[in-house]
mmCIF file of C-alpha atoms in Angstrom:
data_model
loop_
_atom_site.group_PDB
_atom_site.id
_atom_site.type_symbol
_atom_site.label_atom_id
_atom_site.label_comp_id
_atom_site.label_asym_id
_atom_site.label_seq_id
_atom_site.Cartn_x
_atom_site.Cartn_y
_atom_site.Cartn_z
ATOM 1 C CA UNK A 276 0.000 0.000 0.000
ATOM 2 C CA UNK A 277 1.921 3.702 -1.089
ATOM 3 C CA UNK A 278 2.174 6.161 1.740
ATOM 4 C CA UNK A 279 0.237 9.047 1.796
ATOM 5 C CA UNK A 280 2.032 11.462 0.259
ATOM 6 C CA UNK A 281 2.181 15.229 2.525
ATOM 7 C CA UNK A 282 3.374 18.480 1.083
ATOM 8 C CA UNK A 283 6.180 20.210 2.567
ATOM 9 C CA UNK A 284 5.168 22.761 4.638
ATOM 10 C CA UNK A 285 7.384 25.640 2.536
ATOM 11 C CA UNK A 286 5.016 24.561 -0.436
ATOM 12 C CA UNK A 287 1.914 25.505 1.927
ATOM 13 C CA UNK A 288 3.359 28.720 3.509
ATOM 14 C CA UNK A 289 5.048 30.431 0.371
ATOM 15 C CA UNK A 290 1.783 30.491 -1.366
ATOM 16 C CA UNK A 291 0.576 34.068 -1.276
ATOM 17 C CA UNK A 292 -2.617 34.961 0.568
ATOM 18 C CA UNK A 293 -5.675 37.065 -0.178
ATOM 19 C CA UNK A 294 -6.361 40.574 0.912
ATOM 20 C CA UNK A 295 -5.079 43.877 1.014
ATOM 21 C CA UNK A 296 -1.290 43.432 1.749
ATOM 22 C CA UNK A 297 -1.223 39.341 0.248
ATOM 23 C CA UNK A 298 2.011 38.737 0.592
ATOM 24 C CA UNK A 299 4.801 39.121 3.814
ATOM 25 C CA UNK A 300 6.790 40.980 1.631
ATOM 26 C CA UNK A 301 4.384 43.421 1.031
ATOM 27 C CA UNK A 302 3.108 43.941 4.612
ATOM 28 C CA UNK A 303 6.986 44.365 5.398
ATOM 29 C CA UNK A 304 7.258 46.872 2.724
ATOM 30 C CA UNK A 305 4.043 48.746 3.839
ATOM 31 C CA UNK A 306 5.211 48.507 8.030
ATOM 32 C CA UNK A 307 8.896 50.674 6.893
ATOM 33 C CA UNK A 308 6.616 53.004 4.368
ATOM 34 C CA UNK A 309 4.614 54.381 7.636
ATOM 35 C CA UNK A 310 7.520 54.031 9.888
ATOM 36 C CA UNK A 311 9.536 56.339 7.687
ATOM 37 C CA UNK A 312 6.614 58.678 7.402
ATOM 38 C CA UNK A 313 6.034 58.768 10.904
ATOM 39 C CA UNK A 314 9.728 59.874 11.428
ATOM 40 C CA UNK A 315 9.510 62.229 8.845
ATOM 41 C CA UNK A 316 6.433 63.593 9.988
ATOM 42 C CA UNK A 317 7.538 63.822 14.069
ATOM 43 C CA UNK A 318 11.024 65.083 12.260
ATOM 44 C CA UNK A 319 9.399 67.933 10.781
ATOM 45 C CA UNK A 320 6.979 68.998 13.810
ATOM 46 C CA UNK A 321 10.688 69.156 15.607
ATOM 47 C CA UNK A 322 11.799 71.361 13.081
ATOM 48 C CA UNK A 323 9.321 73.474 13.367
ATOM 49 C CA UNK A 324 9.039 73.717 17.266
ATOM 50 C CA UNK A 325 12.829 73.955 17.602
ATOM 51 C CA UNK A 326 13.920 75.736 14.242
ATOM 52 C CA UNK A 327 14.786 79.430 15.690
ATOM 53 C CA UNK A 328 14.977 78.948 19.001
ATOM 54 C CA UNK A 329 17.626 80.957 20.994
ATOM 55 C CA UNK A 330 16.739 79.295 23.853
ATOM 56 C CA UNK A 331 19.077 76.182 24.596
ATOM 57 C CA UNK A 332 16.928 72.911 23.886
ATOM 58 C CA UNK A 333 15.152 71.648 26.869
ATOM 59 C CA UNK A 334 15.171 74.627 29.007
ATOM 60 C CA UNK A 335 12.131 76.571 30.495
ATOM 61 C CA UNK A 336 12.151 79.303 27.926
ATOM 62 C CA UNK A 337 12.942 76.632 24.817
ATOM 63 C CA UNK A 338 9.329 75.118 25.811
ATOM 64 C CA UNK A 339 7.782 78.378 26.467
ATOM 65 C CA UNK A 340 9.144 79.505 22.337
ATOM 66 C CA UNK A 341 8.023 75.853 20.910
ATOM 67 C CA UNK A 342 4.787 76.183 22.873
ATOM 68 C CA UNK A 343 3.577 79.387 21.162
ATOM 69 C CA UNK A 344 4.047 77.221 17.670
ATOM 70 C CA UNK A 345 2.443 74.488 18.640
ATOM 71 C CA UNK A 346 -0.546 75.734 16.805
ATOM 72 C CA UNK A 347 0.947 76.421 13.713
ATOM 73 C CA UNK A 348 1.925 72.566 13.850
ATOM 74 C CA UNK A 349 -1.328 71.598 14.830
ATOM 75 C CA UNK A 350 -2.845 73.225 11.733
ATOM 76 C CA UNK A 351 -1.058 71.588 9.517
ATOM 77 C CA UNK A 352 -1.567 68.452 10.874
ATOM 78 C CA UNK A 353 -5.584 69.085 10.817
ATOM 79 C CA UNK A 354 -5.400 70.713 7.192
ATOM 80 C CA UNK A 355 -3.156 67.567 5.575
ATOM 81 C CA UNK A 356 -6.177 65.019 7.521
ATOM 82 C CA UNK A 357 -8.781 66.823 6.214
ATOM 83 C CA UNK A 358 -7.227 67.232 2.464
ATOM 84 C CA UNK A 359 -6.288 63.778 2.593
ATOM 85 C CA UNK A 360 -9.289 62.159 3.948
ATOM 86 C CA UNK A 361 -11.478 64.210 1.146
ATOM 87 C CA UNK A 362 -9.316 63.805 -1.977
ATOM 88 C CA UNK A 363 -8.642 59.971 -1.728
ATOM 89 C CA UNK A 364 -12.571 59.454 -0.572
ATOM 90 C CA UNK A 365 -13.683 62.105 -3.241
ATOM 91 C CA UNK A 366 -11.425 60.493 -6.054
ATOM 92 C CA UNK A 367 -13.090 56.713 -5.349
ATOM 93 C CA UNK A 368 -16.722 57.612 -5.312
ATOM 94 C CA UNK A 369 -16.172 59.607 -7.891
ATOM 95 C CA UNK A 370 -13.767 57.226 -9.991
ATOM 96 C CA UNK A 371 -11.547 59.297 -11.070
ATOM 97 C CA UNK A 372 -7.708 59.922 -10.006
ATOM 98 C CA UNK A 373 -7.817 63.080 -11.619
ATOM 99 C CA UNK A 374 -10.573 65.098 -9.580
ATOM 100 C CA UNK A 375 -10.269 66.927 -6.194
ATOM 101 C CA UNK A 376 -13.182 68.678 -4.198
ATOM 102 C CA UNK A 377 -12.502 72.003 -5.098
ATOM 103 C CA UNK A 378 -13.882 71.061 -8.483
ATOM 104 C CA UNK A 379 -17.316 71.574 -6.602
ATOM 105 C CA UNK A 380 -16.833 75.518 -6.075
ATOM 106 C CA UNK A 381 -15.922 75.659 -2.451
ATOM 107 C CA UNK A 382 -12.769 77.400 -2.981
ATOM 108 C CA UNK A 383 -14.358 79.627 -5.310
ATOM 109 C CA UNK A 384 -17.185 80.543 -2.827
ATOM 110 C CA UNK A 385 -14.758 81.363 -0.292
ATOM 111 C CA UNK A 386 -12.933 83.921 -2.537
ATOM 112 C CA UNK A 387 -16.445 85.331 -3.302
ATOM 113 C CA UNK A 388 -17.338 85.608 0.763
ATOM 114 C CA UNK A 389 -13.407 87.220 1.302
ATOM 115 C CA UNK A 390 -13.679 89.285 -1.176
ATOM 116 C CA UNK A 391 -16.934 90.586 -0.432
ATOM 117 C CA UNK A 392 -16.852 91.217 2.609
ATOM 118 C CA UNK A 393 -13.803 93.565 1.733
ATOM 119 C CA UNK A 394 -15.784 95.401 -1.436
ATOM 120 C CA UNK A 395 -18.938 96.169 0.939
ATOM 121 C CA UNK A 396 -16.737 96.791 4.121
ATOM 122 C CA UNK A 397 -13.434 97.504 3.071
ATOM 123 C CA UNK A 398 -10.537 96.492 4.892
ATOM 124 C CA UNK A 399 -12.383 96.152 8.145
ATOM 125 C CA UNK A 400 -14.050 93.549 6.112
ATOM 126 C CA UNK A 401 -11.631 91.105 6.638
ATOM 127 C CA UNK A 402 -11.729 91.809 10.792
ATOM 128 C CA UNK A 403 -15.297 91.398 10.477
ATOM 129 C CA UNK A 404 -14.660 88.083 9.106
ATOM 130 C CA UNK A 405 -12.483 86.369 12.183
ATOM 131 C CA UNK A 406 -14.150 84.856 15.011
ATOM 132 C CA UNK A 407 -15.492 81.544 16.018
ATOM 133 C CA UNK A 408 -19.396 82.891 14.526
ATOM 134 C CA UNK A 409 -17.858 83.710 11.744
ATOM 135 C CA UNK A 410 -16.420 80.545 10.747
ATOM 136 C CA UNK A 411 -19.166 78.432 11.620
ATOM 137 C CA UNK A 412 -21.268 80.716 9.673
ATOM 138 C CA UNK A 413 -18.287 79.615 6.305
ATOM 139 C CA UNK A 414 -18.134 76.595 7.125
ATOM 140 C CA UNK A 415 -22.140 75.655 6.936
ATOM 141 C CA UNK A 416 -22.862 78.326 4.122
ATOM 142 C CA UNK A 417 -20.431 75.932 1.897
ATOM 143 C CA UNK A 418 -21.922 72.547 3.412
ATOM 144 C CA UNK A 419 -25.143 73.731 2.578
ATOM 145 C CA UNK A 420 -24.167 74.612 -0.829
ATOM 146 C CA UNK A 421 -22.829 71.374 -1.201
ATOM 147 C CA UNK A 422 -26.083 69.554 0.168
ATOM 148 C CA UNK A 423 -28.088 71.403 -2.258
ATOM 149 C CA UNK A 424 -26.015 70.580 -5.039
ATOM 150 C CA UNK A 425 -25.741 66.565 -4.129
ATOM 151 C CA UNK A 426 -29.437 66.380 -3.124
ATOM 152 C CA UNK A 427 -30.452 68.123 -6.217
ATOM 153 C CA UNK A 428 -28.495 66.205 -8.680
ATOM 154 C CA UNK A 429 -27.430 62.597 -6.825
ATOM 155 C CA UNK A 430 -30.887 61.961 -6.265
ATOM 156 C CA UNK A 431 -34.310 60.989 -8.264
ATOM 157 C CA UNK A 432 -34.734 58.974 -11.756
ATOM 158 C CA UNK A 433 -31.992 61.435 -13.066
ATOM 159 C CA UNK A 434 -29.334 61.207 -10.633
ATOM 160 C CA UNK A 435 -25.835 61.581 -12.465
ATOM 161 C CA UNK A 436 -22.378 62.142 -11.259
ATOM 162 C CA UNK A 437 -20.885 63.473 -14.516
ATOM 163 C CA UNK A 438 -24.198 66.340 -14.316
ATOM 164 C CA UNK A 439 -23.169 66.964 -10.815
ATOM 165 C CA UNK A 440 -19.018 67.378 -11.546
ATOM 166 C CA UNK A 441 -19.619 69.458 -14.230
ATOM 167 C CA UNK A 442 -22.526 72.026 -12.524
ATOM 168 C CA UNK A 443 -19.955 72.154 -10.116
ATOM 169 C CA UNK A 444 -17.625 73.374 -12.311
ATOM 170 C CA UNK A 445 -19.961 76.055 -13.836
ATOM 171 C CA UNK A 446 -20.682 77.276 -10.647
ATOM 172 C CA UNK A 447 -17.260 77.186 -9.605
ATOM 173 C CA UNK A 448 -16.571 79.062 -12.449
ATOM 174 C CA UNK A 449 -19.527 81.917 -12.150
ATOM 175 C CA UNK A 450 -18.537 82.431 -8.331
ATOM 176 C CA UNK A 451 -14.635 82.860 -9.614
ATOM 177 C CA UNK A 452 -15.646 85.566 -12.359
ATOM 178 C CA UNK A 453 -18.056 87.681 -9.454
ATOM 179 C CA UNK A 454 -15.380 87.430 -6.974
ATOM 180 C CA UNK A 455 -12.850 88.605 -9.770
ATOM 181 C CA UNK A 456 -15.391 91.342 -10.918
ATOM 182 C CA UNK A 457 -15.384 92.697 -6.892
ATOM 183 C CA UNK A 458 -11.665 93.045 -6.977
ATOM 184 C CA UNK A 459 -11.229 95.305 -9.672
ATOM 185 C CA UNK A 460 -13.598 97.670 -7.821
ATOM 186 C CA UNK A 461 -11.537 97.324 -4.480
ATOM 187 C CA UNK A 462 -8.518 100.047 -4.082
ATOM 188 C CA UNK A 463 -4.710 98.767 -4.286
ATOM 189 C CA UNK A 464 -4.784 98.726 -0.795
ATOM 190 C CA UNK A 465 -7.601 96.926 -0.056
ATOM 191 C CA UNK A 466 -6.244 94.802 -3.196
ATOM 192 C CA UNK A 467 -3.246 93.972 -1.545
ATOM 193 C CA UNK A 468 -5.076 93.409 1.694
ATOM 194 C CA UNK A 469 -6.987 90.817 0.316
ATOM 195 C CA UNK A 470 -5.022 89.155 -1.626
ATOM 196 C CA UNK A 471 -2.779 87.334 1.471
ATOM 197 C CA UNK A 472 -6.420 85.889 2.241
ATOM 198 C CA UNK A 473 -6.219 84.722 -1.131
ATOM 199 C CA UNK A 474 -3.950 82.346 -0.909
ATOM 200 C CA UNK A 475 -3.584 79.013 1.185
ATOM 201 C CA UNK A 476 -1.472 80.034 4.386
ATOM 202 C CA UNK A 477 -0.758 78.271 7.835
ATOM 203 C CA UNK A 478 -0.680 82.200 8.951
ATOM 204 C CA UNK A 479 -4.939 82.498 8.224
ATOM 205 C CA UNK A 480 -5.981 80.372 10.342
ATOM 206 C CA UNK A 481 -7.675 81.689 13.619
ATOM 207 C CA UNK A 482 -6.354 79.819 16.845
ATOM 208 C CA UNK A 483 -9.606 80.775 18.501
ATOM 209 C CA UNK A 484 -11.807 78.890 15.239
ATOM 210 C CA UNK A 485 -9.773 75.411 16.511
ATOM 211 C CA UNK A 486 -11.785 74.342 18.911
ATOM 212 C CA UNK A 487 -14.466 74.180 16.432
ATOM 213 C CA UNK A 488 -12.909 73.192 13.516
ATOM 214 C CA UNK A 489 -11.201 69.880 15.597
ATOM 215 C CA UNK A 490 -14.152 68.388 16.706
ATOM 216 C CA UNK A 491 -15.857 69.113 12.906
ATOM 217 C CA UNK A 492 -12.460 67.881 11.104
ATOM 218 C CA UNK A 493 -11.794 64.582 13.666
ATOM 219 C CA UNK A 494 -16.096 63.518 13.707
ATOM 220 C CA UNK A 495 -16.320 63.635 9.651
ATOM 221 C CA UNK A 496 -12.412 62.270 9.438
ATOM 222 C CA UNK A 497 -13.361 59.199 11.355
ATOM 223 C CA UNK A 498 -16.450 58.629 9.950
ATOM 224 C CA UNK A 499 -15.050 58.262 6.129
ATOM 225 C CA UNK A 500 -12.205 56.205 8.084
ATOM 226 C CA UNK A 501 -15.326 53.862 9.238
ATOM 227 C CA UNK A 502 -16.572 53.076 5.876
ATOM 228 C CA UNK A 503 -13.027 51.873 4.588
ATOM 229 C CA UNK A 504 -14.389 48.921 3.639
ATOM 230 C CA UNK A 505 -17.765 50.545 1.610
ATOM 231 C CA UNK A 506 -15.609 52.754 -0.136
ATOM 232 C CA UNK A 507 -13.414 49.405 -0.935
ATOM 233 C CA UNK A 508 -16.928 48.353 -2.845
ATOM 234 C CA UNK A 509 -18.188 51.607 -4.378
ATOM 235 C CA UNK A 510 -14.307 52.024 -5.761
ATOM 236 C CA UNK A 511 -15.766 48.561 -7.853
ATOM 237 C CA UNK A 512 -18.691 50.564 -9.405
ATOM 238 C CA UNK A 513 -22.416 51.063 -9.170
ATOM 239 C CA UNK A 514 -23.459 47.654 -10.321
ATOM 240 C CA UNK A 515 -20.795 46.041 -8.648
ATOM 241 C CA UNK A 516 -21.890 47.904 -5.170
ATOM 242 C CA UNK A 517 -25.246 46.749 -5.759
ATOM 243 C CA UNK A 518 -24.842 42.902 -6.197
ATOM 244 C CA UNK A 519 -23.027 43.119 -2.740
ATOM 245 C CA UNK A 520 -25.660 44.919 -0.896
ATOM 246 C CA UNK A 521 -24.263 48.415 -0.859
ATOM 247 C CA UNK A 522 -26.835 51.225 -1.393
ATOM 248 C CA UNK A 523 -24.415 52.972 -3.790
ATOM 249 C CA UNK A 524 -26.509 56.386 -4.500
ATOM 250 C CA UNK A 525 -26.865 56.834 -0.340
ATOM 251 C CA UNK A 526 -23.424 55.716 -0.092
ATOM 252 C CA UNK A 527 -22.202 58.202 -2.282
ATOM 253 C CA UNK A 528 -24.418 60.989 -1.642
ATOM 254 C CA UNK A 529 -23.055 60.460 2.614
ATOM 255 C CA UNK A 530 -19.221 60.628 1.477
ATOM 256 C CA UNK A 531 -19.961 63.555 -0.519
ATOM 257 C CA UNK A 532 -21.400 65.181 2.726
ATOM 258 C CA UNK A 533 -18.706 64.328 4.335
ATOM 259 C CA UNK A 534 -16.082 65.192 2.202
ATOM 260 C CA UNK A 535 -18.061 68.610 1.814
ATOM 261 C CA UNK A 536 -17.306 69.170 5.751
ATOM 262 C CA UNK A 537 -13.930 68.399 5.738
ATOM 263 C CA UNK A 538 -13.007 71.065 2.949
ATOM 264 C CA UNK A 539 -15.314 73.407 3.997
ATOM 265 C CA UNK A 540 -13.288 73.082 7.433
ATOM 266 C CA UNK A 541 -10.273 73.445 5.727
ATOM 267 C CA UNK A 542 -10.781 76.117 3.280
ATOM 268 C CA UNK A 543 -12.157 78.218 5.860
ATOM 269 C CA UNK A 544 -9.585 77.465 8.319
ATOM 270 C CA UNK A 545 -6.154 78.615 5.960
ATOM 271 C CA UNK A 546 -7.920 79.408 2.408
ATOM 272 C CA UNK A 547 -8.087 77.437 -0.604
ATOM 273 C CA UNK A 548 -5.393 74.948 -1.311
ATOM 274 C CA UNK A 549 -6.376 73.560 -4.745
ATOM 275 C CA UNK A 550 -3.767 70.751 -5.767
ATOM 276 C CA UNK A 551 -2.371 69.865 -2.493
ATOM 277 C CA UNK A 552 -4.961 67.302 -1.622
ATOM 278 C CA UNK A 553 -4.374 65.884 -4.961
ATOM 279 C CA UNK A 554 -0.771 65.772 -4.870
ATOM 280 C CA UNK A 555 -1.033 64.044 -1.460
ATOM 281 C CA UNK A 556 -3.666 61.363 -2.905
ATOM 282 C CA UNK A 557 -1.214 60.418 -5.637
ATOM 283 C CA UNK A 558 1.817 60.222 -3.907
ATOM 284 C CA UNK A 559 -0.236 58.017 -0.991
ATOM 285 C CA UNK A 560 -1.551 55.334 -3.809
ATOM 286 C CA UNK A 561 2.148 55.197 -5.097
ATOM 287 C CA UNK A 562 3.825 54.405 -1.625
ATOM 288 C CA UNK A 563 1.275 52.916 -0.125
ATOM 289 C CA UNK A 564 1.278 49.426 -2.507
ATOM 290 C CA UNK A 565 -2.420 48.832 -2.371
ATOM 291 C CA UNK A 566 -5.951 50.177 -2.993
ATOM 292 C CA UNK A 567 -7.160 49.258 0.458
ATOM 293 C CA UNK A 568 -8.754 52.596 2.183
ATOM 294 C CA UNK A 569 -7.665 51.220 5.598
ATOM 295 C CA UNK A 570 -4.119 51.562 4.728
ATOM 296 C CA UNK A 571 -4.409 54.038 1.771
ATOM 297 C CA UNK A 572 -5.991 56.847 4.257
ATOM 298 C CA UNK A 573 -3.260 56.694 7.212
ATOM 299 C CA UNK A 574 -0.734 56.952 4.650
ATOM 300 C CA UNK A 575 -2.273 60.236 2.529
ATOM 301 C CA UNK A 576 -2.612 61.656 6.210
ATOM 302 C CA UNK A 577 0.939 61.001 7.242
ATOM 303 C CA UNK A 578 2.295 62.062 3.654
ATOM 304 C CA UNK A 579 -0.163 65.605 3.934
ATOM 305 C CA UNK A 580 1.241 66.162 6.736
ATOM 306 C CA UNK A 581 4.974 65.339 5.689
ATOM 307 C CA UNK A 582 4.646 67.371 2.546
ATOM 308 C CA UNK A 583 3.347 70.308 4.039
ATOM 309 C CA UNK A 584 5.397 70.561 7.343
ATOM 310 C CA UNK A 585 8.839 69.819 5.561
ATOM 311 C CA UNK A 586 7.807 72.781 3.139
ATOM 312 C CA UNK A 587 7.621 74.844 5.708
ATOM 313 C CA UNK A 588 10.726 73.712 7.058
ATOM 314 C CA UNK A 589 12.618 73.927 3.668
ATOM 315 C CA UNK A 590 11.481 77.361 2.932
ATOM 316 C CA UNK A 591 11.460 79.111 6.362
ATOM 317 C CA UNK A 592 15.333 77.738 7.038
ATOM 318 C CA UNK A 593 17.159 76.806 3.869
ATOM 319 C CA UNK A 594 15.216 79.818 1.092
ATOM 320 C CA UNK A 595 13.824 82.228 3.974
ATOM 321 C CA UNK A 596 10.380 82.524 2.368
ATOM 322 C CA UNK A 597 8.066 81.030 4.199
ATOM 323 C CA UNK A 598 4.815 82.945 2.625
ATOM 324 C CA UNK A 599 5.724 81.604 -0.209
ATOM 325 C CA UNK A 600 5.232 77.654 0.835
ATOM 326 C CA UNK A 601 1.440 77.596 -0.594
ATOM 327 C CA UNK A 602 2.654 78.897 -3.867
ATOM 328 C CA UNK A 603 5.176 76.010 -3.963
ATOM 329 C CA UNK A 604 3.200 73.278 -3.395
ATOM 330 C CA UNK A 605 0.421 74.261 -5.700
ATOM 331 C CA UNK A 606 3.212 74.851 -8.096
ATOM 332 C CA UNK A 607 4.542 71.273 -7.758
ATOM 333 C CA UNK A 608 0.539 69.914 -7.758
ATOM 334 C CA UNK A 609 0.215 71.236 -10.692
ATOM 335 C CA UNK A 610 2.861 69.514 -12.245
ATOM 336 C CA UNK A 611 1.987 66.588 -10.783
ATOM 337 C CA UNK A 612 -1.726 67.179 -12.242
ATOM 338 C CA UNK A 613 -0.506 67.361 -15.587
ATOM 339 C CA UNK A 614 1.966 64.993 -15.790
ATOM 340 C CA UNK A 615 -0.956 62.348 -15.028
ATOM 341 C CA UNK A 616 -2.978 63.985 -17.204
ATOM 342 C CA UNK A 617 -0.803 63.542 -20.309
ATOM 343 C CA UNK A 618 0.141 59.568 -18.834
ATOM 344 C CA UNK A 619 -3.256 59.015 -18.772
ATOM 345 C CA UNK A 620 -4.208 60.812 -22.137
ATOM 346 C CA UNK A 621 -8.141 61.508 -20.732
ATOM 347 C CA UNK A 622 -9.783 63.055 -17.465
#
């Protein structure tokens, strides 16, 4: 009688597995991408608390100095979570690489409320425009506009996502040309006050909107981050979504409100910061080795976060020009934007 005949168990182990990260090899390689980011990203906050510092490192007045920039660090850290977050979760129900949320107007509504305020006010216009009311009152006049838009044209017989992006772009485009109309009204001064609003800064944001915009950034954040695995199935398609029991309209229609907060949050917070969310989305899906959203989102936070911070860093210490760090990194989005674009050869 023959003898059974048994495998040896390297033929049983080396086979690859299913899932996300199948192989060890690739779970290793994922493990040292987010260790490096996180020592990157803890690098940079360093720089940027110590950088400057006349005080000797460790003493009383060193942590008094690094203190008072704490919340310069902690901006950055909630603008690259909520660009991140929204651009990757935007991009998949959405399917397409190529889009970003400020397609949808929000940027362009904020220039329209800055610059408004200034033509009807003038420069006390952009006073009138700080405090926590204020911001609340920005951040759910562009939610709003957002709900209106998704309600109007995600829902019903005619429900279409191409409709939706491009009314969003007309109306993106309509806000942009009244906003532009306002500021060749408005004085050079009140020109040149304006336009530092303009453009996305670290330096607009309001330490006294934070405790507001936290709690709004972190509760919409972890939400998307809790339907990882829906956005896993709506990234297959509608019909897809549907034969695995995923209302994909509703599913949709809830990211979109979600995504709405965080850039609304975001926009509000620093001003508009068109292709950094998209430049962070791409660079996560290249170093991140998978399409999973529970390990594509950690890493577009961490690399946000990187990118931004060791701008900052770069500029401030090596070029001395740090108001020019927004410029830079839209610069190199752009790029970025359409070098996929001509890769690609469509939208």
């Amino acid at each position: 009688m023959a003898e059974p005949v048994t495998l040896p168990r390297t033929a049983t182990t080396a086979r690859p597995g299913s899932g996300a990260l199948p192989t060890r090899r690739a779970k290793v390689r994922y493990a040292i991408v987010v260790a490096v980011l996180l020592v990157l990203a803890a690098g940079s906050a360093f720089a940027l608390l110590a950088a400057d510092n006349p005080m000797p490192p460790g003493s009383r007045g060193f942590w008094l100095i690094a203190r008072l920039r704490v919340t310069s660090v902690a901006v950055m850290l909630l603008v690259a979570f909520c660009q991140a977050l929204a651009t990757v979760a935007f991009q998949t129900v959405t399917n397409n690489r190529i889009l970003t949320p400020s397609i949808m107007g929000f940027e362009s509504l904020y220039r329209v409320v800055q610059t408004g305020a200034v033509y009807l006010l003038g420069v006390v216009g952009i006073v009138a425009l700080q405090g926590r009311v204020q911001f609340v009152l920005q951040v759910a006049l562009m939610v709003v506009l957002a709900a209106l838009l998704y309600g109007w044209l995600l829902t019903g017989r005619r429900g279409n996502m191409q409709v939706m992006l491009l009314v969003g772009i007309i109306l993106g485009g309509g806000l942009g040309a009244v906003a532009t109309f306002m500021q060749r009204m408005l004085s050079p001064s009140e020109f040149d006050v304006l336009s530092a609003r303009l453009f996305g800064s670290v330096t607009n944001a309001d330490p006294e909107d934070l405790p507001i915009a936290i709690p709004l950034a972190l509760a919409a954040g972890a939400l998307i981050l809790l339907r990882s695995r829906r956005l896993d199935v709506v990234a297959l398609g509608r019909e897809t979504s549907v034969n695995l029991g995923v209302s994909h309209r509703r599913e949709v229609i809830v990211v979109l409100l979600l995504v709405s907060v965080l850039i609304a949050v975001s926009t509000a917070l620093v001003g508009p910061m068109t292709f950094f969310g998209f430049l962070v989305a791409t660079l996560a899906y290249q170093v991140a080795g998978t399409y999973d959203h529970r390990f594509v989102l950690p890493v577009a936070v961490l690399t946000g976060f990187v990118v931004l911070a060791g701008a900052y860093v770069v500029m401030k210490n090596v070029f001395y020009a740090q108001g020019v760090v927004s410029i830079i990194i839209e610069l190199v989005g752009g790029t970025v934007f359409l070098l996929v674009i001509l890769k690609k050869g469509r939208l």
